[in-house]
mmCIF file with all atom_site columns, C-alpha atoms in Angstrom:
data_model
loop_
_atom_site.group_PDB
_atom_site.id
_atom_site.type_symbol
_atom_site.label_atom_id
_atom_site.label_alt_id
_atom_site.label_comp_id
_atom_site.label_asym_id
_atom_site.label_entity_id
_atom_site.label_seq_id
_atom_site.pdbx_PDB_ins_code
_atom_site.Cartn_x
_atom_site.Cartn_y
_atom_site.Cartn_z
_atom_site.occupancy
_atom_site.B_iso_or_equiv
_atom_site.pdbx_formal_charge
_atom_site.auth_seq_id
_atom_site.auth_comp_id
_atom_site.auth_asym_id
_atom_site.auth_atom_id
_atom_site.pdbx_PDB_model_num
ATOM 1   C CA . MET Z 1 1   ? -1.827  -52.362 12.837  1.00 49.00 ? 1184 MET Z CA 1
ATOM 2   C CA . PRO Z 1 2   ? -3.528  -50.595 9.896   1.00 66.00 ? 1185 PRO Z CA 1
ATOM 3   C CA . VAL Z 1 3   ? -0.344  -48.779 8.793   1.00 68.00 ? 1186 VAL Z CA 1
ATOM 4   C CA . GLN Z 1 4   ? 1.471   -52.062 8.302   1.00 72.00 ? 1187 GLN Z CA 1
ATOM 5   C CA . THR Z 1 5   ? -1.459  -53.398 6.277   1.00 72.00 ? 1188 THR Z CA 1
ATOM 6   C CA . ALA Z 1 6   ? -1.900  -50.211 4.242   1.00 69.00 ? 1189 ALA Z CA 1
ATOM 7   C CA . PHE Z 1 7   ? 1.796   -49.502 3.719   1.00 73.00 ? 1190 PHE Z CA 1
ATOM 8   C CA . ASN Z 1 8   ? 4.485   -51.695 5.276   1.00 77.00 ? 1191 ASN Z CA 1
ATOM 9   C CA . LEU Z 1 9   ? 6.259   -52.571 8.528   1.00 80.00 ? 1192 LEU Z CA 1
ATOM 10  C CA . ASN Z 1 10  ? 8.788   -49.730 8.235   1.00 78.00 ? 1193 ASN Z CA 1
ATOM 11  C CA . ALA Z 1 11  ? 5.925   -47.240 7.838   1.00 78.00 ? 1194 ALA Z CA 1
ATOM 12  C CA . ALA Z 1 12  ? 4.244   -48.656 10.951  1.00 80.00 ? 1195 ALA Z CA 1
ATOM 13  C CA . VAL Z 1 13  ? 7.472   -48.248 12.921  1.00 84.00 ? 1196 VAL Z CA 1
ATOM 14  C CA . ALA Z 1 14  ? 7.866   -44.737 11.499  1.00 81.00 ? 1197 ALA Z CA 1
ATOM 15  C CA . VAL Z 1 15  ? 4.398   -43.756 12.744  1.00 80.00 ? 1198 VAL Z CA 1
ATOM 16  C CA . TYR Z 1 16  ? 5.266   -45.132 16.175  1.00 83.00 ? 1199 TYR Z CA 1
ATOM 17  C CA . VAL Z 1 17  ? 8.564   -43.171 16.180  1.00 81.00 ? 1200 VAL Z CA 1
ATOM 18  C CA . LEU Z 1 18  ? 6.746   -40.022 15.109  1.00 79.00 ? 1201 LEU Z CA 1
ATOM 19  C CA . VAL Z 1 19  ? 4.168   -40.328 17.890  1.00 78.00 ? 1202 VAL Z CA 1
ATOM 20  C CA . ALA Z 1 20  ? 6.854   -41.190 20.454  1.00 80.00 ? 1203 ALA Z CA 1
ATOM 21  C CA . ASP Z 1 21  ? 8.876   -38.113 19.443  1.00 78.00 ? 1204 ASP Z CA 1
ATOM 22  C CA . SER Z 1 22  ? 5.752   -35.956 19.742  1.00 74.00 ? 1205 SER Z CA 1
ATOM 23  C CA . VAL Z 1 23  ? 4.295   -37.164 23.039  1.00 70.00 ? 1206 VAL Z CA 1
ATOM 24  C CA . GLY Z 1 24  ? 7.160   -38.932 24.775  1.00 69.00 ? 1207 GLY Z CA 1
ATOM 25  C CA . ASP Z 1 25  ? 6.450   -42.117 26.686  1.00 67.00 ? 1208 ASP Z CA 1
ATOM 26  C CA . GLN Z 1 26  ? 2.666   -41.924 26.298  1.00 79.00 ? 1209 GLN Z CA 1
ATOM 27  C CA . VAL Z 1 27  ? 2.261   -43.746 22.990  1.00 80.00 ? 1210 VAL Z CA 1
ATOM 28  C CA . THR Z 1 28  ? -1.195  -45.274 22.949  1.00 82.00 ? 1211 THR Z CA 1
ATOM 29  C CA . ALA Z 1 29  ? -3.137  -47.234 20.367  1.00 81.00 ? 1212 ALA Z CA 1
ATOM 30  C CA . GLU Z 1 30  ? -5.615  -44.351 20.216  1.00 82.00 ? 1213 GLU Z CA 1
ATOM 31  C CA . ARG Z 1 31  ? -2.876  -41.838 19.392  1.00 79.00 ? 1214 ARG Z CA 1
ATOM 32  C CA . LEU Z 1 32  ? -1.507  -44.142 16.710  1.00 80.00 ? 1215 LEU Z CA 1
ATOM 33  C CA . ARG Z 1 33  ? -4.992  -44.575 15.204  1.00 78.00 ? 1216 ARG Z CA 1
ATOM 34  C CA . ASP Z 1 34  ? -5.502  -40.781 15.225  1.00 78.00 ? 1217 ASP Z CA 1
ATOM 35  C CA . ILE Z 1 35  ? -2.294  -40.262 13.246  1.00 75.00 ? 1218 ILE Z CA 1
ATOM 36  C CA . VAL Z 1 36  ? -3.231  -43.003 10.776  1.00 76.00 ? 1219 VAL Z CA 1
ATOM 37  C CA . LYS Z 1 37  ? -6.661  -41.387 10.236  1.00 76.00 ? 1220 LYS Z CA 1
ATOM 38  C CA . MET Z 1 38  ? -4.957  -38.137 9.216   1.00 77.00 ? 1221 MET Z CA 1
ATOM 39  C CA . LEU Z 1 39  ? -2.834  -39.791 6.522   1.00 73.00 ? 1222 LEU Z CA 1
ATOM 40  C CA . PRO Z 1 40  ? -4.128  -39.244 2.987   1.00 72.00 ? 1223 PRO Z CA 1
ATOM 41  C CA . GLY Z 1 41  ? -5.424  -42.402 1.308   1.00 69.00 ? 1224 GLY Z CA 1
ATOM 42  C CA . ASP Z 1 42  ? -3.190  -41.947 -1.735  1.00 69.00 ? 1225 ASP Z CA 1
ATOM 43  C CA . LEU Z 1 43  ? 0.045   -41.652 0.263   1.00 72.00 ? 1226 LEU Z CA 1
ATOM 44  C CA . LYS Z 1 44  ? 2.857   -43.804 -1.161  1.00 74.00 ? 1227 LYS Z CA 1
ATOM 45  C CA . LEU Z 1 45  ? 5.587   -44.981 1.215   1.00 73.00 ? 1228 LEU Z CA 1
ATOM 46  C CA . ASP Z 1 46  ? 8.571   -46.978 -0.033  1.00 74.00 ? 1229 ASP Z CA 1
ATOM 47  C CA . GLN Z 1 47  ? 9.048   -50.163 2.008   1.00 74.00 ? 1230 GLN Z CA 1
ATOM 48  C CA . ASP Z 1 48  ? 12.833  -50.025 1.525   1.00 75.00 ? 1231 ASP Z CA 1
ATOM 49  C CA . GLU Z 1 49  ? 13.103  -46.500 2.954   1.00 75.00 ? 1232 GLU Z CA 1
ATOM 50  C CA . ASP Z 1 50  ? 14.752  -45.940 6.340   1.00 77.00 ? 1233 ASP Z CA 1
ATOM 51  C CA . VAL Z 1 51  ? 12.353  -45.608 9.308   1.00 77.00 ? 1234 VAL Z CA 1
ATOM 52  C CA . ASP Z 1 52  ? 13.598  -42.111 10.201  1.00 78.00 ? 1235 ASP Z CA 1
ATOM 53  C CA . ALA Z 1 53  ? 13.195  -40.957 6.592   1.00 78.00 ? 1236 ALA Z CA 1
ATOM 54  C CA . LEU Z 1 54  ? 9.670   -42.406 6.524   1.00 75.00 ? 1237 LEU Z CA 1
ATOM 55  C CA . ALA Z 1 55  ? 8.866   -40.642 9.805   1.00 78.00 ? 1238 ALA Z CA 1
ATOM 56  C CA . ALA Z 1 56  ? 10.075  -37.345 8.315   1.00 79.00 ? 1239 ALA Z CA 1
ATOM 57  C CA . THR Z 1 57  ? 7.972   -37.936 5.191   1.00 77.00 ? 1240 THR Z CA 1
ATOM 58  C CA . ILE Z 1 58  ? 4.874   -38.741 7.250   1.00 76.00 ? 1241 ILE Z CA 1
ATOM 59  C CA . LYS Z 1 59  ? 5.430   -35.700 9.476   1.00 77.00 ? 1242 LYS Z CA 1
ATOM 60  C CA . GLY Z 1 60  ? 5.750   -33.484 6.394   1.00 76.00 ? 1243 GLY Z CA 1
ATOM 61  C CA . VAL Z 1 61  ? 2.529   -34.893 4.971   1.00 71.00 ? 1244 VAL Z CA 1
ATOM 62  C CA . LEU Z 1 62  ? 0.698   -34.369 8.259   1.00 71.00 ? 1245 LEU Z CA 1
ATOM 63  C CA . VAL Z 1 63  ? 1.914   -30.792 8.647   1.00 68.00 ? 1246 VAL Z CA 1
ATOM 64  C CA . GLU Z 1 64  ? 0.765   -30.048 5.112   1.00 63.00 ? 1247 GLU Z CA 1
ATOM 65  C CA . GLU Z 1 65  ? -2.612  -31.723 5.746   1.00 55.00 ? 1248 GLU Z CA 1
ATOM 66  C CA . LEU Z 1 66  ? -3.154  -29.773 8.981   1.00 53.00 ? 1249 LEU Z CA 1
ATOM 67  C CA . GLN Z 1 67  ? -2.437  -26.334 7.527   1.00 56.00 ? 1250 GLN Z CA 1
ATOM 68  C CA . PRO Z 1 68  ? -5.587  -24.285 7.131   1.00 58.00 ? 1251 PRO Z CA 1
ATOM 69  C CA . PRO Z 1 69  ? -6.452  -23.517 3.534   1.00 58.00 ? 1252 PRO Z CA 1
ATOM 70  C CA . VAL Z 1 70  ? -5.358  -20.076 2.438   1.00 58.00 ? 1253 VAL Z CA 1
ATOM 71  C CA . SER Z 1 71  ? -8.209  -17.926 1.273   1.00 61.00 ? 1254 SER Z CA 1
ATOM 72  C CA . ARG Z 1 72  ? -7.456  -16.084 -1.929  1.00 67.00 ? 1255 ARG Z CA 1
ATOM 73  C CA . ALA Z 1 73  ? -10.752 -14.216 -1.822  1.00 77.00 ? 1256 ALA Z CA 1
ATOM 74  C CA . ILE Z 1 74  ? -10.674 -10.564 -0.846  1.00 78.00 ? 1257 ILE Z CA 1
ATOM 75  C CA . PRO Z 1 75  ? -13.550 -9.737  1.490   1.00 83.00 ? 1258 PRO Z CA 1
ATOM 76  C CA . PRO Z 1 76  ? -16.106 -7.379  -0.123  1.00 82.00 ? 1259 PRO Z CA 1
ATOM 77  C CA . ALA Z 1 77  ? -15.606 -4.742  2.599   1.00 87.00 ? 1260 ALA Z CA 1
ATOM 78  C CA . VAL Z 1 78  ? -11.883 -4.576  1.773   1.00 87.00 ? 1261 VAL Z CA 1
ATOM 79  C CA . THR Z 1 79  ? -12.607 -4.291  -1.953  1.00 83.00 ? 1262 THR Z CA 1
ATOM 80  C CA . ARG Z 1 80  ? -15.036 -1.413  -1.309  1.00 86.00 ? 1263 ARG Z CA 1
ATOM 81  C CA . ALA Z 1 81  ? -12.523 0.341   0.948   1.00 89.00 ? 1264 ALA Z CA 1
ATOM 82  C CA . VAL Z 1 82  ? -9.784  -0.017  -1.704  1.00 87.00 ? 1265 VAL Z CA 1
ATOM 83  C CA . ASP Z 1 83  ? -12.110 1.380   -4.387  1.00 86.00 ? 1266 ASP Z CA 1
ATOM 84  C CA . GLN Z 1 84  ? -13.069 4.347   -2.186  1.00 89.00 ? 1267 GLN Z CA 1
ATOM 85  C CA . THR Z 1 85  ? -9.433  5.065   -1.359  1.00 92.00 ? 1268 THR Z CA 1
ATOM 86  C CA . ALA Z 1 86  ? -8.521  4.796   -5.069  1.00 89.00 ? 1269 ALA Z CA 1
ATOM 87  C CA . ILE Z 1 87  ? -11.173 7.434   -5.816  1.00 90.00 ? 1270 ILE Z CA 1
ATOM 88  C CA . ARG Z 1 88  ? -9.642  9.758   -3.219  1.00 92.00 ? 1271 ARG Z CA 1
ATOM 89  C CA . ILE Z 1 89  ? -6.186  9.189   -4.753  1.00 92.00 ? 1272 ILE Z CA 1
ATOM 90  C CA . ALA Z 1 90  ? -7.558  9.862   -8.245  1.00 91.00 ? 1273 ALA Z CA 1
ATOM 91  C CA . ASP Z 1 91  ? -9.107  13.109  -6.974  1.00 93.00 ? 1274 ASP Z CA 1
ATOM 92  C CA . ALA Z 1 92  ? -5.809  14.122  -5.347  1.00 94.00 ? 1275 ALA Z CA 1
ATOM 93  C CA . LEU Z 1 93  ? -3.942  13.413  -8.596  1.00 93.00 ? 1276 LEU Z CA 1
ATOM 94  C CA . ASN Z 1 94  ? -6.679  15.028  -10.704 1.00 94.00 ? 1277 ASN Z CA 1
ATOM 95  C CA . ARG Z 1 95  ? -7.234  11.782  -12.600 1.00 89.00 ? 1278 ARG Z CA 1
ATOM 96  C CA . PRO Z 1 96  ? -10.592 10.315  -13.626 1.00 85.00 ? 1279 PRO Z CA 1
ATOM 97  C CA . ARG Z 1 97  ? -10.044 6.811   -12.232 1.00 85.00 ? 1280 ARG Z CA 1
ATOM 98  C CA . ILE Z 1 98  ? -7.336  4.554   -10.809 1.00 85.00 ? 1281 ILE Z CA 1
ATOM 99  C CA . PRO Z 1 99  ? -7.839  0.858   -11.613 1.00 83.00 ? 1282 PRO Z CA 1
ATOM 100 C CA . ARG Z 1 100 ? -7.510  -1.631  -8.765  1.00 81.00 ? 1283 ARG Z CA 1
ATOM 101 C CA . SER Z 1 101 ? -4.648  -3.322  -10.658 1.00 82.00 ? 1284 SER Z CA 1
ATOM 102 C CA . GLU Z 1 102 ? -2.624  -0.099  -10.460 1.00 87.00 ? 1285 GLU Z CA 1
ATOM 103 C CA . VAL Z 1 103 ? -3.381  0.197   -6.744  1.00 88.00 ? 1286 VAL Z CA 1
ATOM 104 C CA . THR Z 1 104 ? -2.214  -3.408  -6.276  1.00 87.00 ? 1287 THR Z CA 1
ATOM 105 C CA . LEU Z 1 105 ? 0.996   -2.735  -8.233  1.00 89.00 ? 1288 LEU Z CA 1
ATOM 106 C CA . ARG Z 1 106 ? 1.771   0.412   -6.220  1.00 91.00 ? 1289 ARG Z CA 1
ATOM 107 C CA . LEU Z 1 107 ? 1.084   -1.384  -2.946  1.00 92.00 ? 1290 LEU Z CA 1
ATOM 108 C CA . MET Z 1 108 ? 3.351   -4.262  -3.929  1.00 91.00 ? 1291 MET Z CA 1
ATOM 109 C CA . GLU Z 1 109 ? 6.120   -1.827  -4.926  1.00 93.00 ? 1292 GLU Z CA 1
ATOM 110 C CA . ALA Z 1 110 ? 5.782   -0.005  -1.606  1.00 94.00 ? 1293 ALA Z CA 1
ATOM 111 C CA . PHE Z 1 111 ? 5.703   -3.299  0.322   1.00 92.00 ? 1294 PHE Z CA 1
ATOM 112 C CA . ALA Z 1 112 ? 8.908   -4.553  -1.342  1.00 92.00 ? 1295 ALA Z CA 1
ATOM 113 C CA . ASP Z 1 113 ? 10.814  -1.245  -1.166  1.00 93.00 ? 1296 ASP Z CA 1
ATOM 114 C CA . PRO Z 1 114 ? 13.999  -1.905  0.884   1.00 91.00 ? 1297 PRO Z CA 1
ATOM 115 C CA . LYS Z 1 115 ? 14.700  1.841   1.263   1.00 95.00 ? 1298 LYS Z CA 1
ATOM 116 C CA . ASP Z 1 116 ? 11.311  2.686   2.756   1.00 95.00 ? 1299 ASP Z CA 1
ATOM 117 C CA . THR Z 1 117 ? 9.926   -0.103  4.942   1.00 95.00 ? 1300 THR Z CA 1
ATOM 118 C CA . THR Z 1 118 ? 6.846   1.827   6.119   1.00 95.00 ? 1301 THR Z CA 1
ATOM 119 C CA . VAL Z 1 119 ? 4.332   -0.358  4.247   1.00 94.00 ? 1302 VAL Z CA 1
ATOM 120 C CA . TYR Z 1 120 ? 6.176   -3.563  5.145   1.00 94.00 ? 1303 TYR Z CA 1
ATOM 121 C CA . GLU Z 1 121 ? 6.188   -2.628  8.823   1.00 96.00 ? 1304 GLU Z CA 1
ATOM 122 C CA . ALA Z 1 122 ? 2.485   -1.716  8.743   1.00 95.00 ? 1305 ALA Z CA 1
ATOM 123 C CA . VAL Z 1 123 ? 1.620   -5.067  7.133   1.00 94.00 ? 1306 VAL Z CA 1
ATOM 124 C CA . LEU Z 1 124 ? 3.823   -6.927  9.605   1.00 95.00 ? 1307 LEU Z CA 1
ATOM 125 C CA . GLU Z 1 125 ? 2.091   -5.231  12.560  1.00 96.00 ? 1308 GLU Z CA 1
ATOM 126 C CA . ARG Z 1 126 ? -1.364  -6.053  11.151  1.00 93.00 ? 1309 ARG Z CA 1
ATOM 127 C CA . MET Z 1 127 ? -0.358  -9.681  10.627  1.00 93.00 ? 1310 MET Z CA 1
ATOM 128 C CA . LYS Z 1 128 ? 1.094   -9.947  14.153  1.00 95.00 ? 1311 LYS Z CA 1
ATOM 129 C CA . LYS Z 1 129 ? -2.134  -8.523  15.564  1.00 95.00 ? 1312 LYS Z CA 1
ATOM 130 C CA . ALA Z 1 130 ? -4.264  -10.933 13.486  1.00 91.00 ? 1313 ALA Z CA 1
ATOM 131 C CA . ASP Z 1 131 ? -2.114  -13.910 14.583  1.00 91.00 ? 1314 ASP Z CA 1
ATOM 132 C CA . LYS Z 1 132 ? -2.383  -12.850 18.223  1.00 91.00 ? 1315 LYS Z CA 1
ATOM 133 C CA . GLU Z 1 133 ? -6.177  -12.522 17.947  1.00 90.00 ? 1316 GLU Z CA 1
ATOM 134 C CA . ALA Z 1 134 ? -6.464  -15.891 16.177  1.00 87.00 ? 1317 ALA Z CA 1
ATOM 135 C CA . LYS Z 1 135 ? -4.401  -17.608 18.880  1.00 86.00 ? 1318 LYS Z CA 1
ATOM 136 C CA . LYS Z 1 136 ? -6.455  -15.915 21.581  1.00 85.00 ? 1319 LYS Z CA 1
ATOM 137 C CA . ALA Z 1 137 ? -9.683  -17.051 19.893  1.00 83.00 ? 1320 ALA Z CA 1
ATOM 138 C CA . ALA Z 1 138 ? -8.339  -20.614 19.554  1.00 80.00 ? 1321 ALA Z CA 1
ATOM 139 C CA . ARG Z 1 139 ? -7.499  -20.760 23.273  1.00 78.00 ? 1322 ARG Z CA 1
ATOM 140 C CA . LYS Z 1 140 ? -10.762 -19.243 24.437  1.00 69.00 ? 1323 LYS Z CA 1
ATOM 141 C CA . PRO Z 1 141 ? -12.921 -22.433 24.256  1.00 62.00 ? 1324 PRO Z CA 1
ATOM 142 C CA . LEU Z 1 142 ? -10.302 -24.292 26.322  1.00 54.00 ? 1325 LEU Z CA 1
ATOM 143 C CA . GLU Z 1 143 ? -10.473 -21.834 29.207  1.00 49.00 ? 1326 GLU Z CA 1
#
């Protein structure tokens, strides 16, 4: 088994335990190979570590590896909309310009305000809707 060669016997047993816990009685060589393929090449597993602890470590690594990367980029359409809204706010306040950093600060303050949860609730609803749409899109090819 490649896990035993790459790591050690306890790691191989841990992978088997992890797959068995995930799929029940249907542990196959193919499923084991698929898990091994997902393990990062630089993963270090201590041969003296308990099998259950190794399984938990491997599961944690796999969950981290499978998470989609978080995009830090703000889409250009959102940036334009923020700038246009900031202009309208500046006009309403009779100010020449409101920098995006001030808009961000005010939004963060409103989001974190425990006395007025309006912004928090609006963000939560948008995120729920986006999650629902993403799940729906992910299921669509299977149907």
